[in-house]
Coordinates of C-alpha atoms in Angstrom, one line a residue:
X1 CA 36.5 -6.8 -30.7
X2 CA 39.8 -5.5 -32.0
X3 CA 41.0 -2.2 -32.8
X4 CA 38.0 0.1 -34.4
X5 CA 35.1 -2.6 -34.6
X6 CA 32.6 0.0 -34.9
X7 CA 32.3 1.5 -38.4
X8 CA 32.8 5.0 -38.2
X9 CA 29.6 6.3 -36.7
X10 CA 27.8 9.2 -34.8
X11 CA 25.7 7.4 -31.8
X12 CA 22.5 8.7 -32.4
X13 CA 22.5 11.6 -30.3
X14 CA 20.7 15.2 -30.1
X15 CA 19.9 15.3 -33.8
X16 CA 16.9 13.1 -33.5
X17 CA 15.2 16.1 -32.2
X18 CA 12.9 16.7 -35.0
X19 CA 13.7 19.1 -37.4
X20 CA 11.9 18.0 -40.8
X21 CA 9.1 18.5 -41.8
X22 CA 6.2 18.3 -39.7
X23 CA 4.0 15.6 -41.6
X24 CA 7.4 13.6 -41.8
X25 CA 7.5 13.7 -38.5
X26 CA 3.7 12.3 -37.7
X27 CA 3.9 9.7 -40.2
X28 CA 7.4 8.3 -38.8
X29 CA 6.0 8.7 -35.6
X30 CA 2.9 6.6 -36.6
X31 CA 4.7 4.0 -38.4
X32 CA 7.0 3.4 -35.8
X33 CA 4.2 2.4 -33.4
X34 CA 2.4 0.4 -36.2
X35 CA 5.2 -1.7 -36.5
X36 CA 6.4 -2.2 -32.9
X37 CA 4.6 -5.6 -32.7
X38 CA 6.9 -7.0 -35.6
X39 CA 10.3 -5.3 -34.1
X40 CA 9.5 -7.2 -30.9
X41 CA 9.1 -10.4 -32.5
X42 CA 12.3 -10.4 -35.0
X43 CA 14.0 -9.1 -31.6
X44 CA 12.7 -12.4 -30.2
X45 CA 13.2 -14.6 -33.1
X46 CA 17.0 -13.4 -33.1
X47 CA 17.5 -13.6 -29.6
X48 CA 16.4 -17.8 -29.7
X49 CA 18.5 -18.4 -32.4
X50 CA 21.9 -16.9 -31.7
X51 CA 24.7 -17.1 -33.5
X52 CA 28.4 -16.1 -32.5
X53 CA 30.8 -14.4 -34.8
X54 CA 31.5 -14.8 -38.3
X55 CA 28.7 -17.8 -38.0
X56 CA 25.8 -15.4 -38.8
X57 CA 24.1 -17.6 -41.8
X58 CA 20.5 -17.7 -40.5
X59 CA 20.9 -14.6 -39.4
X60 CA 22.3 -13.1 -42.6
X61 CA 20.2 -14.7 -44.4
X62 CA 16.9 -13.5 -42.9
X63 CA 17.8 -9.7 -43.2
X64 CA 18.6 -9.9 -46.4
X65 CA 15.8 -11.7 -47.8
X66 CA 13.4 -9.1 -46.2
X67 CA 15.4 -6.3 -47.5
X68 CA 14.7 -7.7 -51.0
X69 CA 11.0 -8.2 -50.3
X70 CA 11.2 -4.1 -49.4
X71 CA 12.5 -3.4 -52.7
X72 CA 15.8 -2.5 -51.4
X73 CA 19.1 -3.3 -53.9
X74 CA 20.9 -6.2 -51.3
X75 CA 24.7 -7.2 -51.2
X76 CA 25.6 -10.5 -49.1
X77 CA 28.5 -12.1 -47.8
X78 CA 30.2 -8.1 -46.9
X79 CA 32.7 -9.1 -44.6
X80 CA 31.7 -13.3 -44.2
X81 CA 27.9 -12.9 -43.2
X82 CA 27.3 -9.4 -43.5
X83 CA 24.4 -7.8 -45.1
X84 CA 24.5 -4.3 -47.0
X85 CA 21.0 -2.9 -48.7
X86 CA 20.8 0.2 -50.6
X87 CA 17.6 2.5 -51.1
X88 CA 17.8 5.4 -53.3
X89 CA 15.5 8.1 -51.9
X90 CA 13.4 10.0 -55.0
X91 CA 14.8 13.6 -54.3
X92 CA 18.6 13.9 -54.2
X93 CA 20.4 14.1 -51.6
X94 CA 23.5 12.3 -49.1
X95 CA 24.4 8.7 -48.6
X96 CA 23.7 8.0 -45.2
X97 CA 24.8 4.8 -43.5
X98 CA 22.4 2.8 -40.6
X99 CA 24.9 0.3 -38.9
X100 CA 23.6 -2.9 -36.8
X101 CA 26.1 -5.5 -35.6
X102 CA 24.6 -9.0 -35.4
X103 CA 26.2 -10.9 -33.7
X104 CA 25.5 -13.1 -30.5
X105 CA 28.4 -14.0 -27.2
X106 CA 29.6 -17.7 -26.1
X107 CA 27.6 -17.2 -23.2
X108 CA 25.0 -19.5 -21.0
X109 CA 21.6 -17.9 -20.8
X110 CA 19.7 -17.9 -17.4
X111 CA 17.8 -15.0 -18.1
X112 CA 13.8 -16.6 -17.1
X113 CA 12.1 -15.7 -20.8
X114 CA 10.0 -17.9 -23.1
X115 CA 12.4 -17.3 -25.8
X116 CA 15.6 -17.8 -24.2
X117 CA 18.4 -18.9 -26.2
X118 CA 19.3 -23.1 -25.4
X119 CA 21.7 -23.0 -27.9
X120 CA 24.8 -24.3 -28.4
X121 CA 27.9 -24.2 -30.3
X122 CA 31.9 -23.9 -30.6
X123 CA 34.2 -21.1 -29.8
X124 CA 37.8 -21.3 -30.2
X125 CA 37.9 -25.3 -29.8
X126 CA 35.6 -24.8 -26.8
X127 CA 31.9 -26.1 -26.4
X128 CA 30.0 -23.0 -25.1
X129 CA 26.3 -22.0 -24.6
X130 CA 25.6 -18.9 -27.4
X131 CA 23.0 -15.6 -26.3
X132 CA 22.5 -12.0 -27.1
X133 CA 23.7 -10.8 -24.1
X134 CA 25.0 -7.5 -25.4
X135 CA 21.7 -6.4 -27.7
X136 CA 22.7 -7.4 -31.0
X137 CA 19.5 -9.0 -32.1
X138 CA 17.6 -5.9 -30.6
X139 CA 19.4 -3.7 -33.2
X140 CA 19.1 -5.9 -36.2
X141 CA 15.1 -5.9 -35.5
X142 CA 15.8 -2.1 -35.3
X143 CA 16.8 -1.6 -38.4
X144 CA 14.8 -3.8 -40.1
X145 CA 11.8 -1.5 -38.8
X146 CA 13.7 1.3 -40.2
X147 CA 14.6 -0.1 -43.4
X148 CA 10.5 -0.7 -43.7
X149 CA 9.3 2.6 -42.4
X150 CA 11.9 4.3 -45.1
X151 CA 11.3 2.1 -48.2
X152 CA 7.4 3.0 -48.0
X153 CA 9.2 6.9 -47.8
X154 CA 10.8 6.9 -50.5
X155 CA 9.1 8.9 -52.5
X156 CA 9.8 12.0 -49.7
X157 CA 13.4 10.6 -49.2
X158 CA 16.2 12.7 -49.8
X159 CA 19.6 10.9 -50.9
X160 CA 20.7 7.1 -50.1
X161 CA 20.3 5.0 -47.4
X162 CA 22.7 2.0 -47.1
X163 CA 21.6 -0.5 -44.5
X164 CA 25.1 -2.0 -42.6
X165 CA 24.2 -5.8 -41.0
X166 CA 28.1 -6.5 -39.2
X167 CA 28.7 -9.2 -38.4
X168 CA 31.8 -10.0 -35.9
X169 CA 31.2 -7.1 -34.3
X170 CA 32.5 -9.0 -30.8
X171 CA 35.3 -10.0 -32.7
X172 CA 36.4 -13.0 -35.4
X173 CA 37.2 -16.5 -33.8
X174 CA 41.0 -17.0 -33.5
X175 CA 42.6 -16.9 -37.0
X176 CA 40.1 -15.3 -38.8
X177 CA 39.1 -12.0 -40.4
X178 CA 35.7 -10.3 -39.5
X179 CA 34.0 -7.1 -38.5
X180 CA 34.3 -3.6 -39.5
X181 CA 37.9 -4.0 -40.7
X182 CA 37.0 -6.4 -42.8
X183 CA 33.6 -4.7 -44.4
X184 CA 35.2 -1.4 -44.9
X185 CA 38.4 -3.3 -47.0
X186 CA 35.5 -5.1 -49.1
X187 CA 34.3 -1.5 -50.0
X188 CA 31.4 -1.1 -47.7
X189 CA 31.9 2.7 -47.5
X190 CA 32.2 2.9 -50.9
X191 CA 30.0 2.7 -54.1
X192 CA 28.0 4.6 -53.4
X193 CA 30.3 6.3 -51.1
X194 CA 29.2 7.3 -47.9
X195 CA 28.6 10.5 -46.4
X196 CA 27.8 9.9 -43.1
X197 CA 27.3 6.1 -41.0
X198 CA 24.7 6.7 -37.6
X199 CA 24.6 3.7 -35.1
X200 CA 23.1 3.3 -32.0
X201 CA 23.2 1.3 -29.2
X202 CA 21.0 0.2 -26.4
X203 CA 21.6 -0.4 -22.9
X204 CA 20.2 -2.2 -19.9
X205 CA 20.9 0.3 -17.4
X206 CA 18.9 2.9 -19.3
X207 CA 15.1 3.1 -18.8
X208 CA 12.6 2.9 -22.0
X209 CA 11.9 5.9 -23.4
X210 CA 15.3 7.4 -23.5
X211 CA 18.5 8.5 -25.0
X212 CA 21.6 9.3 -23.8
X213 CA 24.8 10.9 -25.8
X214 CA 28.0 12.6 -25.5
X215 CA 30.4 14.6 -27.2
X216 CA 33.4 12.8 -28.7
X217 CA 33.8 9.4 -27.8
X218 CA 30.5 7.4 -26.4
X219 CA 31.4 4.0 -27.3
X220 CA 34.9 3.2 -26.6
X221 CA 37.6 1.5 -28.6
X222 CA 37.8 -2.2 -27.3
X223 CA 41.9 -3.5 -27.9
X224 CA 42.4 -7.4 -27.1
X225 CA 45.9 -8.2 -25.6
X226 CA 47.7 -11.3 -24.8
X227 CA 50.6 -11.6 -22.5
X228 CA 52.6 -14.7 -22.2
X229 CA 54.6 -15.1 -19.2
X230 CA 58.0 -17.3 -19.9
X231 CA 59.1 -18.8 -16.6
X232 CA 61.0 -22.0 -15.7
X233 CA 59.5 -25.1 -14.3
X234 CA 60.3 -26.9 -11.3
X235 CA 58.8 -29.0 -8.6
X236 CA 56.2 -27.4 -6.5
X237 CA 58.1 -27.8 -3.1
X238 CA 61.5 -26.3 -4.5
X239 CA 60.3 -23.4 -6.4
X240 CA 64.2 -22.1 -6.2
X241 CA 64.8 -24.3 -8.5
X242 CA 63.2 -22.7 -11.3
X243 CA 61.1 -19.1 -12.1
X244 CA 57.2 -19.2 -11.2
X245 CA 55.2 -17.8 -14.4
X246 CA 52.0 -17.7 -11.7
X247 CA 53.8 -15.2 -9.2
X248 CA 55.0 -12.8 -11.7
X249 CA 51.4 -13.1 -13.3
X250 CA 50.1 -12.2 -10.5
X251 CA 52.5 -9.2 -10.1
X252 CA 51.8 -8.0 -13.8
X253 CA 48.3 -8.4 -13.0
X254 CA 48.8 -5.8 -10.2
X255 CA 50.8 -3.9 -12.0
X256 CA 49.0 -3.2 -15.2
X257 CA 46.3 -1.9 -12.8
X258 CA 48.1 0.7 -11.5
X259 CA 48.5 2.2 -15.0
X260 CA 44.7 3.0 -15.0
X261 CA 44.8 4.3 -10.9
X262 CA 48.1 5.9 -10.9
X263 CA 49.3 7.4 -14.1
X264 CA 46.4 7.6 -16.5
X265 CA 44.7 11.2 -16.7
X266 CA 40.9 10.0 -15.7
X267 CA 40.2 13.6 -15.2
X268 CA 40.5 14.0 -18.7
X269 CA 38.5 10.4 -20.1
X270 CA 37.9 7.3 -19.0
X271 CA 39.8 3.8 -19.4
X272 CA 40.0 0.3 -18.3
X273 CA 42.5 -2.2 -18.6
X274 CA 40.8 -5.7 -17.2
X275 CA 42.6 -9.4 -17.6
X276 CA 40.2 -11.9 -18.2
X277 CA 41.3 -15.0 -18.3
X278 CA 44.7 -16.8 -17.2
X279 CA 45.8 -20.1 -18.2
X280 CA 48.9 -22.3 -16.7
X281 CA 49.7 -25.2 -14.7
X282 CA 48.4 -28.7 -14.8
X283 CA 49.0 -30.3 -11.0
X284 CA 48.8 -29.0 -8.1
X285 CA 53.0 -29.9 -7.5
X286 CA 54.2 -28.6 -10.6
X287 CA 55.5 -24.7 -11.4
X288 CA 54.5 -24.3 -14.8
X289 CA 56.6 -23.2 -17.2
X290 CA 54.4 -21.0 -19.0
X291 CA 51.4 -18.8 -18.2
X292 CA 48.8 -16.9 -20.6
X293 CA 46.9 -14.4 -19.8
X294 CA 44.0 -12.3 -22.0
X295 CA 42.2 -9.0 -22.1
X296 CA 40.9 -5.9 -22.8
X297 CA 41.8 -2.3 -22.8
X298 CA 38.5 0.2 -23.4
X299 CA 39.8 4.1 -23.6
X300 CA 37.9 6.9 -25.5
X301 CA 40.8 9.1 -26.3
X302 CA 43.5 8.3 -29.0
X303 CA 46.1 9.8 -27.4
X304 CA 45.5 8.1 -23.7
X305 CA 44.9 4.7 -26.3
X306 CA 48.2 4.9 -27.7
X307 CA 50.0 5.7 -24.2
X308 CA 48.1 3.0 -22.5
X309 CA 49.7 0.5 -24.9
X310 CA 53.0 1.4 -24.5
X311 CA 52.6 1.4 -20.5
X312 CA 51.7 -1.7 -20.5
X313 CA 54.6 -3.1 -22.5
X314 CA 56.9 -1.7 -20.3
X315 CA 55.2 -2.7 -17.4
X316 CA 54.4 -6.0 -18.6
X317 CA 58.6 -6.2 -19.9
X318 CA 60.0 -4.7 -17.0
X319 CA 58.1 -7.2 -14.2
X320 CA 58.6 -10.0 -16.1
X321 CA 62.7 -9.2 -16.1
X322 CA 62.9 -8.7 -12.9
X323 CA 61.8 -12.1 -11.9
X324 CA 64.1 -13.9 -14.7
X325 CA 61.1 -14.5 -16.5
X326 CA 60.5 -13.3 -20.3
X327 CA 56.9 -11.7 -20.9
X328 CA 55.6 -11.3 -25.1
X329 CA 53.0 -8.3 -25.0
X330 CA 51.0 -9.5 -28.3
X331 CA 49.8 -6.2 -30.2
X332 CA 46.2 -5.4 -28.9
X333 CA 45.7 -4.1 -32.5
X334 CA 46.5 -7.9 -33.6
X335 CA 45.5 -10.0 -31.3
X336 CA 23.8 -8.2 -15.6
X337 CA 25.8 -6.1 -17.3
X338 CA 26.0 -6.3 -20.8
X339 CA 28.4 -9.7 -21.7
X340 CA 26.7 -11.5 -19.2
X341 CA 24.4 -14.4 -18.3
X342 CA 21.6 -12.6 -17.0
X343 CA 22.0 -9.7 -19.3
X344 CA 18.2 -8.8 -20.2
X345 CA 16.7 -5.3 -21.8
X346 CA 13.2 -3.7 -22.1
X347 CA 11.6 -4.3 -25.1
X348 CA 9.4 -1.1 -25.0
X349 CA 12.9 0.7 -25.8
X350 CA 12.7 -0.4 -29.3
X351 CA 10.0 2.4 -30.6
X352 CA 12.4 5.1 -30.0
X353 CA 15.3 3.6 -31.5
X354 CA 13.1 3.0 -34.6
X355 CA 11.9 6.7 -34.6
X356 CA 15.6 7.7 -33.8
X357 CA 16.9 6.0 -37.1
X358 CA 14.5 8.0 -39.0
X359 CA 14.3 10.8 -38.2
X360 CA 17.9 11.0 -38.2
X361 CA 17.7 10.1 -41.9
X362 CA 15.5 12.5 -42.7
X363 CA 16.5 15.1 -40.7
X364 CA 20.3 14.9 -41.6
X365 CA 19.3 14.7 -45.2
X366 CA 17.1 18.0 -44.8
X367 CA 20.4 19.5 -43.6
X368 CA 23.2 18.5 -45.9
X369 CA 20.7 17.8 -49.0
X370 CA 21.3 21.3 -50.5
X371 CA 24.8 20.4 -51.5
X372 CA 23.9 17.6 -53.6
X373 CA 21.4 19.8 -55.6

């Protein structure tokens, strides 16, 4: 994820709360249950047949033949793999964008399912294991429900709905283009343009049958970074002889934690700054002279976003310096928990983010439909 992967949505939130018409309502409602069966098994289908970023072909592909088989207009390759599909309601109205992000994380599976993912594939020159371990395949089947349940409405539909597949949504591999920054330069806000984008989200920690949503920020920005620390190499047993990239890693490490503890406003919002991975050395007797380190930075406010970043340079700068060593802070706009190998959800959570979808639709169309009388 880089700088704004998420299109620019509204979590589905307190608007689901029904406030159409009632025999909308009951027949969403109904239709929603009749085709739980089917969202289940696309979840599973997905989930067995993972694919990471910008690699979503089958994917892709699958989406958007059913989208054509609804009816609905279908543009491919938005973005690399992404999907868009455009139904036009009968009564006039809004465009309203439904976002889903599709892809999977170079992750091992050990969750103990039937349809586990045993699939494998290559990240970034690495051989890794590939699974849905952050939900992805739970929202395309989502919105595939949803892009059913509202193409047989259509004749009640107010306004446009344009279905958004992402893919890249965890990010392009290294030297690539992907995501949201990528759809929305190709025009996927535009023609028609759109009024509003609704996404949602689910989430392992939160039991079936509910949703959960603040005001302002829910999901938070995710900003990559890359620090690489300069030293000098020498001999293990005379490290006087040269300047140890590991130790003043180590100190950075430390000290771009304190940023987050000790002089970011957590009264106000919450943020993280987390490295990852670190790479250097190659024996056990020899100071490297180089060591890279990667991560991520999650805040919710702009303001704390922007501040964070320029903390850490000067953190990252001013360690570095004081050990003789030189530290490059690449731009982070540049460069069973979910994300993990056990990561697993409950299925019976899918219903309401069906009926959320659409009733959101209609809802929000009911609303701001009178100004496109």
């Amino acid at each position: 994820m880089k700088k704004s992967v998420l299109l620019p949505a509204v979590l589905v939130c307190s608007t689901f709360l029904a406030k159409g018409q009632p025999e909308v309502n009951t027949a969403i409602d109904a239709a929603a249950d009749k085709i739980e069966p089917q969202t289940i098994a696309w979840r599973r289908d997905f989930h067995e047949h993972p694919q990471l970023s910008n690699r979503e072909f089958r994917t892709a592909r699958i989406v958007a033949d059913y989208l054509r088989s609804l009816g609905i207009a279908v543009k491919e390759g938005v973005g690399k793999t992404g999907v868009v599909g455009i139904l036009k309601g009968a009564l006039p109205g809004p465009v309203i964008g439904l976002r889903a992000d599709m892809d999977a994380l170079p992750i091992v599976e050990r969750t103990p399912v039937p349809f586990a993912s045993k699939v494998k594939s290559t990240f970034n020159g690495q051989e890794v294991g590939v699974m849905h371990a952050c939900g992805h395949d739970s929202h395309i089947a989502i919105l595939m429900s949803v892009a059913k349940i509202l193409s047989d409405m259509r004749a009640r539909l107010k306004g446009t709905v344009k279905f958004i597949f992402q893919p890249a949504e965890e990010g392009p591999p290294a030297g690539e283009e992907g995501g949201a920054p990528l759809m929305i330069r190709e025009g996927v806000l535009d023609d028609p343009k759109v009024d509003m984008v609704f996404g949602l989200h689910i989430n392992a920690q939160t039991e079936a049958g509910r949703i959960k949503y603040r005001s302002g920020g829910a999901m938070a920005a995710s900003d990559w970074f890359t620090v690489i620390v300069h030293g000098k190499g020498s001999h293990g047993s005379q490290p006087w002889g040269g300047i140890d990239p590991i130790v003043v890693s180590a100190q950075i490490i430390e000290g771009l934690q304190t940023i987050i503890s000790r002089q970011t406003e957590l009264t106000r919002d919450a943020a993280v700054i987390s490295v990852c991975v670190i790479k250097g050395g190659v024996r056990s007797n020899i100071i490297p002279e180089e060591v890279e380190m990667t991560g991520t930075i999650r805040t919710l406010d702009t303001a704390m976003q922007r501040d964070i970043h320029e903390r850490m340079r000067r953190t990252v700068t001013k360690i570095a310096e004081s050990a003789g060593a030189i530290a490059t802070g690449q731009d982070p706009h540049t460069a069973a928990p979910h994300h993990t190998a056990d990561f697993y959800i409950d299925e019976r959570g899918f219903k309401l983010g069906v009926k959320a979808f659409c009733h959101l639709v209609f809802d929000y169309g009911n609303s701001a439909g009178i100004k496109h009388m």
